[in-house]
C-alpha positions as protocol buffer text, in pm:
chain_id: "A"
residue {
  index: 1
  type: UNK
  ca { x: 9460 y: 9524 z: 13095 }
}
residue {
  index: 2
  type: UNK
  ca { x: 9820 y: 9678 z: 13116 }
}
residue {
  index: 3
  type: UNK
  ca { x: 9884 y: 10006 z: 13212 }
}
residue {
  index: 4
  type: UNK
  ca { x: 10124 y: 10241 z: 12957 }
}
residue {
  index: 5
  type: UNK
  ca { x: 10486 y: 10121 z: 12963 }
}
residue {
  index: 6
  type: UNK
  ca { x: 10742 y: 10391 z: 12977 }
}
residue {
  index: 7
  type: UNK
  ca { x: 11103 y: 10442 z: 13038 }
}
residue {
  index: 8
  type: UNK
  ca { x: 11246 y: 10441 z: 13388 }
}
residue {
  index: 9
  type: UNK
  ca { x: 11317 y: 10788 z: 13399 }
}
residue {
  index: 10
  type: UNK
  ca { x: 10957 y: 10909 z: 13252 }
}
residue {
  index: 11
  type: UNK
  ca { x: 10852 y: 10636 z: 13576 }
}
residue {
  index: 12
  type: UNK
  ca { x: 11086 y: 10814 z: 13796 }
}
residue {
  index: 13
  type: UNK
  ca { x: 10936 y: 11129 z: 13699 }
}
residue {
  index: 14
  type: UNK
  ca { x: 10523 y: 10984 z: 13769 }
}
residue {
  index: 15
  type: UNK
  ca { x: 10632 y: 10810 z: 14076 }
}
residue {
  index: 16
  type: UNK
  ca { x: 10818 y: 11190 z: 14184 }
}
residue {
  index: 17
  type: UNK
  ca { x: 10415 y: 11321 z: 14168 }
}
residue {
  index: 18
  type: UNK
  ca { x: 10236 y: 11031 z: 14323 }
}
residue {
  index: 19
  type: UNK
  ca { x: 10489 y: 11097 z: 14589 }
}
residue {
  index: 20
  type: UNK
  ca { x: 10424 y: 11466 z: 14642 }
}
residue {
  index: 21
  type: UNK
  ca { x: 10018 y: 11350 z: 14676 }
}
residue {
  index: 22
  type: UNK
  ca { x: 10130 y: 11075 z: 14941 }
}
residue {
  index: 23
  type: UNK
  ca { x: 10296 y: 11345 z: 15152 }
}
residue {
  index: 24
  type: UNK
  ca { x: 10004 y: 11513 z: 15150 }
}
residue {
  index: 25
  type: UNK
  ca { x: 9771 y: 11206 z: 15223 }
}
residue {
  index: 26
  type: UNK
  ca { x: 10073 y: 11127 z: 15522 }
}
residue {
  index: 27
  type: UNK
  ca { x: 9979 y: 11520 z: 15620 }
}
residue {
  index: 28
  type: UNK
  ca { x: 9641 y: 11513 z: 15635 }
}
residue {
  index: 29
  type: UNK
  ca { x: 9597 y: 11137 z: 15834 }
}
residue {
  index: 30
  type: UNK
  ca { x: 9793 y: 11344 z: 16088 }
}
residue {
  index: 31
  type: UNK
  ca { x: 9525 y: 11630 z: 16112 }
}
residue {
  index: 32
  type: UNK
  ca { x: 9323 y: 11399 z: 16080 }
}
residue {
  index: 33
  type: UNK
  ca { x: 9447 y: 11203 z: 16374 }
}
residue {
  index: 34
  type: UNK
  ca { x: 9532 y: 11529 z: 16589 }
}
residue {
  index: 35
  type: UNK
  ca { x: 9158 y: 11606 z: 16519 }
}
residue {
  index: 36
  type: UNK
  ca { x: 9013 y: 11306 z: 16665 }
}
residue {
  index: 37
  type: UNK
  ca { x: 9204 y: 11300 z: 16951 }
}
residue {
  index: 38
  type: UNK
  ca { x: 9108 y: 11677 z: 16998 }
}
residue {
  index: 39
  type: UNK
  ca { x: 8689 y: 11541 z: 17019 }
}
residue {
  index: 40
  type: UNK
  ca { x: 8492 y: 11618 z: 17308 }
}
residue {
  index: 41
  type: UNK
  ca { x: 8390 y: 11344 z: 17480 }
}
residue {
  index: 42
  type: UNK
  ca { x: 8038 y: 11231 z: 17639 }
}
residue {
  index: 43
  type: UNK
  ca { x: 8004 y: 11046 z: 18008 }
}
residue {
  index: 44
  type: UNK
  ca { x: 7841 y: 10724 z: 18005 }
}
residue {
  index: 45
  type: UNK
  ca { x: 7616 y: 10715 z: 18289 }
}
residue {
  index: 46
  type: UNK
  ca { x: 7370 y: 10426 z: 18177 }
}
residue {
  index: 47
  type: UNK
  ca { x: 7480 y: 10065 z: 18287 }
}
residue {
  index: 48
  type: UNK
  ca { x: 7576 y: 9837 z: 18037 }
}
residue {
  index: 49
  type: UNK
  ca { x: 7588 y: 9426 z: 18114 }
}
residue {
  index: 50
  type: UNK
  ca { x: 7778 y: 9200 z: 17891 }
}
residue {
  index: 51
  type: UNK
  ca { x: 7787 y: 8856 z: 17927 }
}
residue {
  index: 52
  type: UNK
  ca { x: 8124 y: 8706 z: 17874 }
}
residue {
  index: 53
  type: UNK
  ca { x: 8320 y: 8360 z: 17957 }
}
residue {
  index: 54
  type: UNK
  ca { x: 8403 y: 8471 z: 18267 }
}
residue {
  index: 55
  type: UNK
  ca { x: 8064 y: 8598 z: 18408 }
}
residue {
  index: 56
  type: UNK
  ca { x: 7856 y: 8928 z: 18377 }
}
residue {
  index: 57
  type: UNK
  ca { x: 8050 y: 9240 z: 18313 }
}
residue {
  index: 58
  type: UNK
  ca { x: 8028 y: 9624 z: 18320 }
}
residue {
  index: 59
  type: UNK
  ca { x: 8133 y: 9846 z: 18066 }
}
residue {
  index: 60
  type: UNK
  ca { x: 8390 y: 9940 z: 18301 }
}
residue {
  index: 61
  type: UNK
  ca { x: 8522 y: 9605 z: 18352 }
}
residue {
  index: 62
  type: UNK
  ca { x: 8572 y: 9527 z: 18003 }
}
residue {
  index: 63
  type: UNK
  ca { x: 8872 y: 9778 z: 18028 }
}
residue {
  index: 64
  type: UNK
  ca { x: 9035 y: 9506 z: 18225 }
}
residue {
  index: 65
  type: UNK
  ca { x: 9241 y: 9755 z: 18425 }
}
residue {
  index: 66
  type: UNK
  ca { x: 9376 y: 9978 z: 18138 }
}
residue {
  index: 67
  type: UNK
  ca { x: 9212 y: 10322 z: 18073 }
}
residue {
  index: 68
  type: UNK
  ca { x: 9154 y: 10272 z: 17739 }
}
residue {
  index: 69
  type: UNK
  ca { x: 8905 y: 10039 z: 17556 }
}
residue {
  index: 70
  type: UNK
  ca { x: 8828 y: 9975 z: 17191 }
}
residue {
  index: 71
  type: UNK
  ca { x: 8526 y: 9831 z: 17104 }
}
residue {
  index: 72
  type: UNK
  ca { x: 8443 y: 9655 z: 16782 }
}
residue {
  index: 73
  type: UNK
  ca { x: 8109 y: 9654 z: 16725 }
}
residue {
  index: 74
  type: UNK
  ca { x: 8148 y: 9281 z: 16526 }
}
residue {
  index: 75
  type: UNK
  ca { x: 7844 y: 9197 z: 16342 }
}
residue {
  index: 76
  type: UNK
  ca { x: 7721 y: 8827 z: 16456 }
}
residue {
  index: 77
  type: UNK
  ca { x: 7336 y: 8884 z: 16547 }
}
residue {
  index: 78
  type: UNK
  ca { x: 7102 y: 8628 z: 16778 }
}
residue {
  index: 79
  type: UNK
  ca { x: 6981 y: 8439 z: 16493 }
}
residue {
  index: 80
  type: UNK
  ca { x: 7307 y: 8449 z: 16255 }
}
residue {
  index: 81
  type: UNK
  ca { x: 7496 y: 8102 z: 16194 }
}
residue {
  index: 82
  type: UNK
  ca { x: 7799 y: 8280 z: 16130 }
}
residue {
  index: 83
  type: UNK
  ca { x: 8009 y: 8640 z: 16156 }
}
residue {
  index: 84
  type: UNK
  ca { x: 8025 y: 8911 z: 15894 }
}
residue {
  index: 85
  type: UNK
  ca { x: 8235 y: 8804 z: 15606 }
}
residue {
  index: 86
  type: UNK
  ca { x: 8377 y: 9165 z: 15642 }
}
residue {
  index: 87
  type: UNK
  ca { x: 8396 y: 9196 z: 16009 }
}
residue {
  index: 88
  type: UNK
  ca { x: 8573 y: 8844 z: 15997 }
}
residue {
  index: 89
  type: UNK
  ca { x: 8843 y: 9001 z: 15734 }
}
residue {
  index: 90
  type: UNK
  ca { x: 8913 y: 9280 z: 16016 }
}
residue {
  index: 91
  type: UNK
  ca { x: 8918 y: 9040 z: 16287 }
}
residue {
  index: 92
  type: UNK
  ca { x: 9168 y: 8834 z: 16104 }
}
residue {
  index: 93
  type: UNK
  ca { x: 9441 y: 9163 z: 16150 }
}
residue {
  index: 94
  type: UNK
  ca { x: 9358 y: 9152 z: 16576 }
}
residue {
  index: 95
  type: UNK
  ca { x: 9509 y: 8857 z: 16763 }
}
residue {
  index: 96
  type: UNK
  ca { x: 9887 y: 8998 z: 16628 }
}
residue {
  index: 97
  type: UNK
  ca { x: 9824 y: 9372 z: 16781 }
}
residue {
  index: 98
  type: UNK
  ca { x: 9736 y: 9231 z: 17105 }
}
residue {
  index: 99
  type: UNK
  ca { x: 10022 y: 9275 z: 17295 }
}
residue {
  index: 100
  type: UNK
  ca { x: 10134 y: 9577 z: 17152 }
}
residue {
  index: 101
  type: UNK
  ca { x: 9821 y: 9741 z: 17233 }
}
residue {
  index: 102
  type: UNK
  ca { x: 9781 y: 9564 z: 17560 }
}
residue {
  index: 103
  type: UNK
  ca { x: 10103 y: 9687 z: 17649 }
}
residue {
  index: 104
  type: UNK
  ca { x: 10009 y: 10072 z: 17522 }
}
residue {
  index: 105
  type: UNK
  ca { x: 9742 y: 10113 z: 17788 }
}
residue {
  index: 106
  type: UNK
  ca { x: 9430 y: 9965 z: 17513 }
}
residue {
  index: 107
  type: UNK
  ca { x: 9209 y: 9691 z: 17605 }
}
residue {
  index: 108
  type: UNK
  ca { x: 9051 y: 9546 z: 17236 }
}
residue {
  index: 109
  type: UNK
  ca { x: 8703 y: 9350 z: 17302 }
}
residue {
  index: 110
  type: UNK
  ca { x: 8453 y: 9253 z: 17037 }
}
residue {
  index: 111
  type: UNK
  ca { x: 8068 y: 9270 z: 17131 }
}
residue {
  index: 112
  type: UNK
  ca { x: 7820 y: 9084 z: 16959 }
}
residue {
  index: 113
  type: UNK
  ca { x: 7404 y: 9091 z: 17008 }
}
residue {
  index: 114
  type: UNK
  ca { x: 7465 y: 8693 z: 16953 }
}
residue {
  index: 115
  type: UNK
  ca { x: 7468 y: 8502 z: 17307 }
}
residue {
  index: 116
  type: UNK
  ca { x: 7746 y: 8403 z: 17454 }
}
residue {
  index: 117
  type: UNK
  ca { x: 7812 y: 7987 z: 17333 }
}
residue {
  index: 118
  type: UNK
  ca { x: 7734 y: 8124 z: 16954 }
}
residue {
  index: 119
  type: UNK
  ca { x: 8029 y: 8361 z: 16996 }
}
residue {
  index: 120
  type: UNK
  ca { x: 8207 y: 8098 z: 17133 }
}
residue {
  index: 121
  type: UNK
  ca { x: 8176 y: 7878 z: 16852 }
}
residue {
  index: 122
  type: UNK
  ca { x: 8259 y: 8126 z: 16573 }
}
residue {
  index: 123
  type: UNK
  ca { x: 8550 y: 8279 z: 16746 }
}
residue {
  index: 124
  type: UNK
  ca { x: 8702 y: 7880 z: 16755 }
}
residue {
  index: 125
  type: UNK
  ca { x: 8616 y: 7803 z: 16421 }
}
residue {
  index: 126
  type: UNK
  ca { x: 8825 y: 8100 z: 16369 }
}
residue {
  index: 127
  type: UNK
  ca { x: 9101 y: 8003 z: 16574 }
}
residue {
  index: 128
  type: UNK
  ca { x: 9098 y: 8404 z: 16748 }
}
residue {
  index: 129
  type: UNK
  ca { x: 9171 y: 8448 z: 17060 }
}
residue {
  index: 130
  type: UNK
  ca { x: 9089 y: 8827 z: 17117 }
}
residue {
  index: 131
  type: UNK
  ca { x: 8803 y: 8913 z: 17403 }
}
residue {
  index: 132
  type: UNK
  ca { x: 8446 y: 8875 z: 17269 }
}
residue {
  index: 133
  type: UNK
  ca { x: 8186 y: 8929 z: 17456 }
}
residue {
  index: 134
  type: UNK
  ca { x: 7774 y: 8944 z: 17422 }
}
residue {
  index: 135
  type: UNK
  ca { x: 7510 y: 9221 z: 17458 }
}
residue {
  index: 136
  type: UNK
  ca { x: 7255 y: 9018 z: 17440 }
}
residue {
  index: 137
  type: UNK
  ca { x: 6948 y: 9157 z: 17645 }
}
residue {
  index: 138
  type: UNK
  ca { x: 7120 y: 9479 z: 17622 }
}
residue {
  index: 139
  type: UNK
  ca { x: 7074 y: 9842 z: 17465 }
}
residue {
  index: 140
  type: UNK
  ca { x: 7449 y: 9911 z: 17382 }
}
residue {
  index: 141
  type: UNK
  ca { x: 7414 y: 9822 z: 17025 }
}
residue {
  index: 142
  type: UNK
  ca { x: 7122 y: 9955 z: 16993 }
}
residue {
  index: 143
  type: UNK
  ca { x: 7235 y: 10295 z: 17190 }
}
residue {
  index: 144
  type: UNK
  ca { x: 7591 y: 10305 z: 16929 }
}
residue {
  index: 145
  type: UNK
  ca { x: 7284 y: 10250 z: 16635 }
}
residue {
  index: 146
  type: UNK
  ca { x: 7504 y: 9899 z: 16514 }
}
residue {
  index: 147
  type: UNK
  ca { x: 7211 y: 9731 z: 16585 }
}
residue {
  index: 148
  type: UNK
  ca { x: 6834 y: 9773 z: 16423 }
}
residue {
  index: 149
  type: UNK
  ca { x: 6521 y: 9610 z: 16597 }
}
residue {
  index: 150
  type: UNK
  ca { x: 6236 y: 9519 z: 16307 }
}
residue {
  index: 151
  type: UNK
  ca { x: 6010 y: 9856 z: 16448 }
}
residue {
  index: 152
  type: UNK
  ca { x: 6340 y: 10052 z: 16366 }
}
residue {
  index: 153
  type: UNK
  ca { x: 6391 y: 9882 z: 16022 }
}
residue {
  index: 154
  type: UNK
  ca { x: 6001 y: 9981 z: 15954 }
}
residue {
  index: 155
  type: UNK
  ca { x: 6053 y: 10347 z: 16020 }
}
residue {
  index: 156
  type: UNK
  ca { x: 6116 y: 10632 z: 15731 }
}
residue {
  index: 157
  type: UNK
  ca { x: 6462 y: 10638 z: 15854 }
}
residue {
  index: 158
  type: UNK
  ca { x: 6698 y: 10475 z: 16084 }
}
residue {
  index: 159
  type: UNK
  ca { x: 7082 y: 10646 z: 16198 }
}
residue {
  index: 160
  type: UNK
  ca { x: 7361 y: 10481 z: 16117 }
}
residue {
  index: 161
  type: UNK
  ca { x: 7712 y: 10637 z: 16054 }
}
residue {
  index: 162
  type: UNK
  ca { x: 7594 y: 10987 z: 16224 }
}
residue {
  index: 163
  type: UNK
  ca { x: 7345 y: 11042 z: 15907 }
}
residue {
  index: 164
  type: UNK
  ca { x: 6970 y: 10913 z: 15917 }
}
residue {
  index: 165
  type: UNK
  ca { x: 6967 y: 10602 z: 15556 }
}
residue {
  index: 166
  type: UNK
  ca { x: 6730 y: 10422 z: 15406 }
}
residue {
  index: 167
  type: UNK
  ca { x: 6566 y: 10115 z: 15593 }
}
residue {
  index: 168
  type: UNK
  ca { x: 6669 y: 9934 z: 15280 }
}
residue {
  index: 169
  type: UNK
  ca { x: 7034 y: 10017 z: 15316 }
}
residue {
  index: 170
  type: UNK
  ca { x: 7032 y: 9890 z: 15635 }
}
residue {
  index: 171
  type: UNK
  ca { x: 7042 y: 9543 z: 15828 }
}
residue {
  index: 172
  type: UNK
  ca { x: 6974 y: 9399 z: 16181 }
}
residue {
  index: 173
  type: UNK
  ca { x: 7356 y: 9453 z: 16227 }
}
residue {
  index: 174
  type: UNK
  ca { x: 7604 y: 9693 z: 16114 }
}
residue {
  index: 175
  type: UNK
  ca { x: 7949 y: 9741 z: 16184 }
}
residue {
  index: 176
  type: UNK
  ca { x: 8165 y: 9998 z: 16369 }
}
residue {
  index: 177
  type: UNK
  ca { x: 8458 y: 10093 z: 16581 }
}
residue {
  index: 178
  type: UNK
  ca { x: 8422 y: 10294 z: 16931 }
}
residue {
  index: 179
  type: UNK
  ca { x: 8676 y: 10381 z: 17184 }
}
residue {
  index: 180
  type: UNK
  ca { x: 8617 y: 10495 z: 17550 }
}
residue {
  index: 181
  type: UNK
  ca { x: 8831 y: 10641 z: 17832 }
}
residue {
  index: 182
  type: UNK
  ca { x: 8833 y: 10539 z: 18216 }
}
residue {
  index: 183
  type: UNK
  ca { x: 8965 y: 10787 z: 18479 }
}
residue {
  index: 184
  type: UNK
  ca { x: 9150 y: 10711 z: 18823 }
}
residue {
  index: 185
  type: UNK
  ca { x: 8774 y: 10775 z: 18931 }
}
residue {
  index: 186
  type: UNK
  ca { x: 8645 y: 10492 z: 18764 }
}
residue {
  index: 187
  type: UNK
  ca { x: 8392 y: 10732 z: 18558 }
}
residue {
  index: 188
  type: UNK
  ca { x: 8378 y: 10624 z: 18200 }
}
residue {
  index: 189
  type: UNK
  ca { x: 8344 y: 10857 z: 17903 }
}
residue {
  index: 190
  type: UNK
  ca { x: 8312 y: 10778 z: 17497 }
}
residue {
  index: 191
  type: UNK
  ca { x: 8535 y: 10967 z: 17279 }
}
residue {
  index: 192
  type: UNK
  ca { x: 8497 y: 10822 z: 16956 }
}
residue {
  index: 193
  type: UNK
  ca { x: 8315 y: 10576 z: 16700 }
}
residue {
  index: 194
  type: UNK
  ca { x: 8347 y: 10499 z: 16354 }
}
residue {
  index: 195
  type: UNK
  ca { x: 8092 y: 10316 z: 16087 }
}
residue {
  index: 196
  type: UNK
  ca { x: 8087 y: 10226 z: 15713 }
}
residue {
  index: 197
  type: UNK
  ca { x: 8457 y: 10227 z: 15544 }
}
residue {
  index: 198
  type: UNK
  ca { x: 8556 y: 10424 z: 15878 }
}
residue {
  index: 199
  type: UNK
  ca { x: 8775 y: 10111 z: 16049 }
}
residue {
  index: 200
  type: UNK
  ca { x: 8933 y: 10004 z: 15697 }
}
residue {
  index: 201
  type: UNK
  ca { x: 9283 y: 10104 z: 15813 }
}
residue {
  index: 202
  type: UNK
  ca { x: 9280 y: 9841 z: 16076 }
}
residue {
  index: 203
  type: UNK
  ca { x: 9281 y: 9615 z: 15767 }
}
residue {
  index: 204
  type: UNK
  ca { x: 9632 y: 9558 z: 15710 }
}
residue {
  index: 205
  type: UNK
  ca { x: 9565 y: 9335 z: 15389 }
}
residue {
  index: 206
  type: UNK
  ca { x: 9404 y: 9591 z: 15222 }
}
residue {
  index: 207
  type: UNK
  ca { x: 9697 y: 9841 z: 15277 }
}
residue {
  index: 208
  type: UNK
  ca { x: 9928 y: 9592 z: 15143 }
}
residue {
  index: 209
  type: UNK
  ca { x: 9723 y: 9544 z: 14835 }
}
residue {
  index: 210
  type: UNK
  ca { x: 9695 y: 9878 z: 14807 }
}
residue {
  index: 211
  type: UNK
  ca { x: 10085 y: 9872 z: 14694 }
}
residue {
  index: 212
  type: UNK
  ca { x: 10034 y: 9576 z: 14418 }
}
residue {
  index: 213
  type: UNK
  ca { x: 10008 y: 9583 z: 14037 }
}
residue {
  index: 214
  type: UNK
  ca { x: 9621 y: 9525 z: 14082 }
}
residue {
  index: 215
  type: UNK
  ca { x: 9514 y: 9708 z: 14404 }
}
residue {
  index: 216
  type: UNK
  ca { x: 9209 y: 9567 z: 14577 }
}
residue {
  index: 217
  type: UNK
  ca { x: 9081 y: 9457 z: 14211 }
}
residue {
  index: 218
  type: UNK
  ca { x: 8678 y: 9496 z: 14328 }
}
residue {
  index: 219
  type: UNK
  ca { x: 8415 y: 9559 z: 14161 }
}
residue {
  index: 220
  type: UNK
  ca { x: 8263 y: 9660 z: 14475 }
}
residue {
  index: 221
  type: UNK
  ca { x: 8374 y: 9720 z: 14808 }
}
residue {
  index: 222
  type: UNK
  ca { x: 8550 y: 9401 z: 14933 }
}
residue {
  index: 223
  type: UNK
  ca { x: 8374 y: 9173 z: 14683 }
}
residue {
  index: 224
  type: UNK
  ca { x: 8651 y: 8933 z: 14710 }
}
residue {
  index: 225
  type: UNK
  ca { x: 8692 y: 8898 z: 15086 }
}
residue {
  index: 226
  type: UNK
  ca { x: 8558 y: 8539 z: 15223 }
}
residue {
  index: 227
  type: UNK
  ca { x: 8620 y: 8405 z: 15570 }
}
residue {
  index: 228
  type: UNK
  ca { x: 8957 y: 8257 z: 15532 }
}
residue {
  index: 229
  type: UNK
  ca { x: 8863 y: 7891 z: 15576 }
}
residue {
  index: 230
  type: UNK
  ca { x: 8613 y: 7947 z: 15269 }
}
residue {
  index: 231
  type: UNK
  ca { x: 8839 y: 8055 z: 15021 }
}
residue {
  index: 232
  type: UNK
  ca { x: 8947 y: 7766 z: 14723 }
}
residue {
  index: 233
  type: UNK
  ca { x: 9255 y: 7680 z: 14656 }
}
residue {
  index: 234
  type: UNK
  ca { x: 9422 y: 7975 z: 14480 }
}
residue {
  index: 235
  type: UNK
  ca { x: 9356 y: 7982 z: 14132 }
}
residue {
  index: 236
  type: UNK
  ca { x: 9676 y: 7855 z: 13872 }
}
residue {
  index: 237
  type: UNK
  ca { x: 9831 y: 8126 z: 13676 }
}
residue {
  index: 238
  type: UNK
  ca { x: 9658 y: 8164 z: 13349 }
}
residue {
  index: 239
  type: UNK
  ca { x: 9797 y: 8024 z: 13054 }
}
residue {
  index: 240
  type: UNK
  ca { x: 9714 y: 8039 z: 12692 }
}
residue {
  index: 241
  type: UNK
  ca { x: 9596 y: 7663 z: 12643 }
}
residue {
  index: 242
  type: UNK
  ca { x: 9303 y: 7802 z: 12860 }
}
């Protein structure tokens, strides 16, 4: 399917409008944004144990002396052979941000229910080299509701994304995003987290297809998207002998 072909001034004249709506979408990211940063935000007195290559951590040591930490909440569960296919995809856009956020004062650090030498595995297969650590034996992904025991999955509801869903629309894991803060005191506090579609900006791929002919060309939401050492060779252009 082609869309209408016009003259480049009646183009000039539709891409004049879709400009006008950008500005606004560029307007409203920034309330957005000035929003967000304007949340309260909630101490975190319980103590949380990760286990990670280089021995048992705190929450407050997986800032690694910066006062800011993001937390992907990277769905890889005890019993799963391998990562999200979608959590994967936004893992892919990481390793590259690194030292820019490293140098901003952000600490980055994936945590998985899965133990420690399955994360280990995964992350090589994917060649990453971002922190991941596990939470194995631990309520933090059960406490940021990423993570669903089978008595949770068996109730009326469970919460995920701030809203109580369906059992059915659910899983043992679920993605998310949250961020905490870490004072000269050493108190921690979390500001922020972020389910669903909430993290898709962090996808860089899908902003850039955003801007081609196609777009994301889905029929649902990241249909397409395979771990990138599963995808086939890319397909020849088509041609009318086929």
């Amino acid at each position: 399917m082609q869309n209408e072909v016009v003259s480049r001034e009646e183009w000039l004249e539709a891409r004049r409008a879709l400009l006008a709506k950008e500005k606004e979408a560029t307007k409203l990211r920034d309330s957005v944004n000035a929003a967000r940063l304007a949340l309260p935000w909630v101490k975190v007195d319980k103590d949380y144990v990760f286990e990670t290559p280089e021995g048992r951590k705190s929450l407050a040591d997986l800032f690694d002396g910066r006062s800011q930490l993001l937390i992907y909440h990277f769905m890889l569960g005890p019993d799963w052979d391998a990562g999200c296919t979608g959590c994967s995809f936004l893992s892919d856009h990481v390793d590259g941000a690194l030292p820019h956020l490293n140098h901003h004062d952000v600490t980055w650090v994936a945590v998985s229910r899965a133990p420690l030498d399955k994360i280990a595995a995964y992350k090589q297969r994917m060649g990453w080299k971002f922190p991941w650590v596990s939470s194995f034996g631990s309520d933090f992904n059960f406490d940021y509701h990423v993570s669903f025991s089978p008595e949770d999955l068996a109730k009326d509801k469970v919460f995920y994304n701030f809203t109580p869903m369906q059992p059915a629309d659910a899983n043992d894991e679920l993605p998310g995003l949250s961020a905490f803060y870490r004072n000269d005191k050493g108190e921690v506090f979390h500001t922020y987290s972020s389910y669903a579609r909430g993290p898709e900006e962090l996808i860089g791929t899908l902003m850039i297809l955003d801007r081609a002919p196609k777009g994301r060309n889905e029929d649902s939401t990241m249909n397409f998207v395979r771990r990138h050492d599963e995808y086939e060779e890319a397909a020849q252009a088509p041609s009318c002998c086929h």
